[in-house]
Coordinates of C-alpha atoms and ligand atoms in Angstrom, one line a residue:
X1 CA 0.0 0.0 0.0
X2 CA 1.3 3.2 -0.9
X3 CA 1.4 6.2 1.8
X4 CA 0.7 10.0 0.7
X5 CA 1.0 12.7 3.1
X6 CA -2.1 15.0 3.1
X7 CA -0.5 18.3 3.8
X8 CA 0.8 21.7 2.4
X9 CA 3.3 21.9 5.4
X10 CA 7.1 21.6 3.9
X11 CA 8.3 20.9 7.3
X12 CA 6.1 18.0 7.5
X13 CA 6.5 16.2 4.0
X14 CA 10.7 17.0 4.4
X15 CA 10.6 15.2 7.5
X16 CA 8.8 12.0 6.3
X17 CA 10.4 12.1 3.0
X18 CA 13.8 12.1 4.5
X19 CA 12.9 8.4 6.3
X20 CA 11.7 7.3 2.6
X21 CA 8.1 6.7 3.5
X22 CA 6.1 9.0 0.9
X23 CA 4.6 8.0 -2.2
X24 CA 3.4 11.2 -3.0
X25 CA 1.2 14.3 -1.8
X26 CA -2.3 14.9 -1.9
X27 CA -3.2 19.3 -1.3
X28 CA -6.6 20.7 -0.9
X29 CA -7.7 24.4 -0.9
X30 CA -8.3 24.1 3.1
X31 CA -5.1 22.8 3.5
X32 CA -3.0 25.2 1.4
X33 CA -5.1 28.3 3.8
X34 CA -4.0 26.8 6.7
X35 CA -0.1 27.2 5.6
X36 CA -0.7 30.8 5.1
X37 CA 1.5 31.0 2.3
X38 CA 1.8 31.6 -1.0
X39 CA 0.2 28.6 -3.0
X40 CA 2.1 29.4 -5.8
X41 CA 5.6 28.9 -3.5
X42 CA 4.0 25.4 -1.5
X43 CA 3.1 24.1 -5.1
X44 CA 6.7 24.8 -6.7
X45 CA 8.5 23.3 -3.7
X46 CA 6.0 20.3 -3.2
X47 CA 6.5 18.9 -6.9
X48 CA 10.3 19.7 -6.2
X49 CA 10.8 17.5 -3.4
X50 CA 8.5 14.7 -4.1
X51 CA 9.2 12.4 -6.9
X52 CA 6.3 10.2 -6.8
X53 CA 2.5 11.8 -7.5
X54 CA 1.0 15.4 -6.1
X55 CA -2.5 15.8 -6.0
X56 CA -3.4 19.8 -6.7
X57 CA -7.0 20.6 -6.7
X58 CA -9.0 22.5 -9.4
X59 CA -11.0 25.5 -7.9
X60 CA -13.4 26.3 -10.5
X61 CA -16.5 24.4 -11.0
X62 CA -17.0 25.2 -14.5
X63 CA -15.6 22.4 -16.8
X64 CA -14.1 24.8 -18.9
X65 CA -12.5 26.6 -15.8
X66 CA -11.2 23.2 -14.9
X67 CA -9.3 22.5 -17.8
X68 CA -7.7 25.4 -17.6
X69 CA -6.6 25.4 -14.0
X70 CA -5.8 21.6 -14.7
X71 CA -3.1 22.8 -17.1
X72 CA -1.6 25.3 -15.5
X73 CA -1.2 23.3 -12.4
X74 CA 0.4 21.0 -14.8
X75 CA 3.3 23.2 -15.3
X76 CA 4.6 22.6 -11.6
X77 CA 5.5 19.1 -12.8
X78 CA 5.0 15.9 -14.8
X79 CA 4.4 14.1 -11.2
X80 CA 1.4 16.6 -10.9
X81 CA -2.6 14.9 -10.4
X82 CA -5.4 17.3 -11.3
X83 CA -7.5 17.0 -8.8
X84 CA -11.3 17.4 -9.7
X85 CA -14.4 17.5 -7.5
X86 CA -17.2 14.7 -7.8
X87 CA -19.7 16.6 -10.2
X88 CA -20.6 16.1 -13.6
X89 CA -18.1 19.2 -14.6
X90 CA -15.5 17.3 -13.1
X91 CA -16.2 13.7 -14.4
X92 CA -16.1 15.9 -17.9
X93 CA -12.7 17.2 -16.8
X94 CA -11.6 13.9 -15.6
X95 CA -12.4 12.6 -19.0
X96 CA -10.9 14.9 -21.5
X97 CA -7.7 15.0 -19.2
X98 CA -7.2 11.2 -19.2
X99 CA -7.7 11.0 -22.6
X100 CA -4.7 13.6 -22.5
X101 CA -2.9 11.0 -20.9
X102 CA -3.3 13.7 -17.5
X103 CA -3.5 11.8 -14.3
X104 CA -6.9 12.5 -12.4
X105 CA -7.8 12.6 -8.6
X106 CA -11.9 12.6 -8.3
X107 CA -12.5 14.0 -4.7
X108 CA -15.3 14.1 -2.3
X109 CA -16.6 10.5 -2.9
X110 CA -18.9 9.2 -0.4
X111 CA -20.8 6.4 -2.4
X112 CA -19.6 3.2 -4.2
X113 CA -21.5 4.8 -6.7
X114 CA -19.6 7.8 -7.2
X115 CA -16.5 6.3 -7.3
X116 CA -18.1 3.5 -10.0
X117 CA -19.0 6.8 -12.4
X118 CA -15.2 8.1 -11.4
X119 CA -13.0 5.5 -12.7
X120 CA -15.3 5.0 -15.8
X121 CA -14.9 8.3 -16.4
X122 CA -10.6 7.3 -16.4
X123 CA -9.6 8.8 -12.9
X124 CA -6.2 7.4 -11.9
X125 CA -7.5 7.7 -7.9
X126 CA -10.8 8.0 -6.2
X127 CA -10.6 9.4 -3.0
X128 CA -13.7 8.4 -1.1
X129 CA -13.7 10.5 2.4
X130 CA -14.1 8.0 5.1
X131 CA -13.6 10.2 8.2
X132 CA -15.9 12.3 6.8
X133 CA -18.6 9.9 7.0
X134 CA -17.3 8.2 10.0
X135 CA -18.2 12.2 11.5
X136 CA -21.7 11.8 10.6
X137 CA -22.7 8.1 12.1
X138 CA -21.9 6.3 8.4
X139 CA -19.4 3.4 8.3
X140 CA -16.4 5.3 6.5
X141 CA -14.0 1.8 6.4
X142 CA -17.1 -0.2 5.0
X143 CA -17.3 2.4 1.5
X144 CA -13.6 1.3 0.8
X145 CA -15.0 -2.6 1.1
X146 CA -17.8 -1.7 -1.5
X147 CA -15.2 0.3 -3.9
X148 CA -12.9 -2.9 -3.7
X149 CA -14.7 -5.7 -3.9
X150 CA -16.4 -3.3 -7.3
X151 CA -13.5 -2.4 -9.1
X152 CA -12.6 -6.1 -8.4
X153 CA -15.3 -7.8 -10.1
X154 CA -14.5 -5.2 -13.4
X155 CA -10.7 -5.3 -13.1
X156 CA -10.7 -1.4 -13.2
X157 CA -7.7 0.4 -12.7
X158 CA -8.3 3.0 -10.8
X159 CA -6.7 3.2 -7.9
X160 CA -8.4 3.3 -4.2
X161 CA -6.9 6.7 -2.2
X162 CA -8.1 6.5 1.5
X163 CA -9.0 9.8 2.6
X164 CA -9.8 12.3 5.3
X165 CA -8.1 9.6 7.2
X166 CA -8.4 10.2 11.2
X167 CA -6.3 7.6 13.0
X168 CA -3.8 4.8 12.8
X169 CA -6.2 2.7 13.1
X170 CA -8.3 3.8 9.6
X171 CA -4.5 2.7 8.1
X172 CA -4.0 -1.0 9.3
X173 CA -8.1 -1.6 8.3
X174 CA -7.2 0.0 4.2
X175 CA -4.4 -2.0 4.3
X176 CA -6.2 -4.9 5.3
X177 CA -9.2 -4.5 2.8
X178 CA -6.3 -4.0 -0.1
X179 CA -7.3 -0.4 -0.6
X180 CA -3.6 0.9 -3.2
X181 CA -3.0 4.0 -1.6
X182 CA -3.7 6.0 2.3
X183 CA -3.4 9.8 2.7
X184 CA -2.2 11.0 5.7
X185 CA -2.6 14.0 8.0
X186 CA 1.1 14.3 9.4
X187 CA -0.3 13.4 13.1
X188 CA -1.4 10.2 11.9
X189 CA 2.0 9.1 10.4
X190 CA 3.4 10.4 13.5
X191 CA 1.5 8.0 15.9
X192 CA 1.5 5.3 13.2
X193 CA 5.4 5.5 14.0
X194 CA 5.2 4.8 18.0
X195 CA 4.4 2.3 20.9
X196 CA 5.3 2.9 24.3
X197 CA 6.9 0.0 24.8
X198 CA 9.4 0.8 21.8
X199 CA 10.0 3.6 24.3
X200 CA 10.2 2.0 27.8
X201 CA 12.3 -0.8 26.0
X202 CA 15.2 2.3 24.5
X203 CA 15.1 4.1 27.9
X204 CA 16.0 0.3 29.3
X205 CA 18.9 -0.2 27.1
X206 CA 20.2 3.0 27.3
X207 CA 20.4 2.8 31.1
X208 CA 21.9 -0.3 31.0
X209 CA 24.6 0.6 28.8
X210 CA 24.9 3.4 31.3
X211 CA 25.8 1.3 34.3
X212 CA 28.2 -1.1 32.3
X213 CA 29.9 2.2 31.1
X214 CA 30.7 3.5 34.6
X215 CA 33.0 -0.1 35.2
X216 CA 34.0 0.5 32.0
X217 CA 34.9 3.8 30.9
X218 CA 36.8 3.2 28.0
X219 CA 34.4 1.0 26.3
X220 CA 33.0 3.1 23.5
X221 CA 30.3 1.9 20.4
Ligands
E4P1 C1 -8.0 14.2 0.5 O1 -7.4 14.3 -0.5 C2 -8.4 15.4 1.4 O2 -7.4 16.3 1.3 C3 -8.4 15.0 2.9 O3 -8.1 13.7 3.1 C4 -9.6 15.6 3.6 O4 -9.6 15.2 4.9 P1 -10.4 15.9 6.1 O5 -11.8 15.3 6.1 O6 -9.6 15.6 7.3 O7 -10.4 17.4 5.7

């Protein structure tokens, strides 16, 4: 399963690139506000320092608006996704692009059925929004069942993208079902990353090797 980070924070995707465990990026318009920035700058240095795909997300809700912004937020790089919302403008947009050979994100799926239309209209990823649902009493992990067992039975390509992922567990559950890809707020790949025992059983050593190093002072690793 491939991991994205879902962030506009440079700290944040430098950090987790630099231990080699993104696939790629996936940006929203919410999260490029909350970095304050300039867009333009986060967008530039994103595509820089990530080799594998970035997601960059269409404002407009005009097809033709779409294809425009599509292209120009090509020209940050070759690894960049246009990413569309789930409307009819955007399955439109999702069309023409793929048959560009452009790589597609459809966003804001909540039903099997949307992400069914989605990948026959040639998205690369579907990103259904399981937190999301999970927020309003809906079974968020169960949608990525329906979407997998269905693009199973038709051998589609597209590929599964868990998002508005909430906790570590949402992770080992996508994994589980076979979903291709997670996105993940920085926190969550943070937590995914401890135990408390990992860090009872460090201090342990550490104290050890303490102890032995006061007989033996010279004794160095
Ligand atoms: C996906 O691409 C979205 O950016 C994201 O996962 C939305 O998550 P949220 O529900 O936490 O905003």
């Amino acid at each position: 399963m491939k991991i994205f980070l879902d962030t506009a924070n440079l700290e944040s995707i430098k950090k987790f690139n630099d231990m080699g465990l993104l696939d790629g990026i996936t940006t929203n318009p919410s999260l490029m506000s909350k970095e304050g920035g300039n867009p333009k700058n986060a967008m530039e240095e994103i595509t820089k320092i990530i080799q594998g795909d970035v997601s960059l997300e269409v404002v407009s809700t005009e097809y033709s608006g779409m294809m425009d912004e599509g292209k120009r937020l090509r020209e940050y790089g070759d690894n960049v996704v246009v990413k569309v919302p789930m409307t009819s403008d955007g399955l439109k947009a999702c069309k023409s692009f793929s048959s560009q050979g452009i790589p597609v994100n459809v966003t804001l799926i909540f039903s099997a059925n949307q992400a069914l239309l989605a990948a026959k209209s040639g998205a690369k990823y579907v990103s259904p929004f399981i937190g999301r649902l999970d927020d309003i009493g809906q079974d968020g992990m169960n949608l990525i069942k329906e979407i997998k067992e269905i693009f199973s039975n038709y051998d589609f390509k597209t590929q599964i993208l868990v998002a508005s992922v909430r906790h570590p567990l949402h992770v080992i559950d996508s994994a589980k079902i076979g979903a291709d890809v997670v996105t993940l707020p920085p926190g969550v790949l943070d937590k995914m990353l401890q135990h408390p025992l990992t860090k009872i059983g460090l201090d342990n050593f550490l104290a050890d090797w303490e102890k032995l190093k006061q007989k033996n002072p010279d004794t160095k690793i």
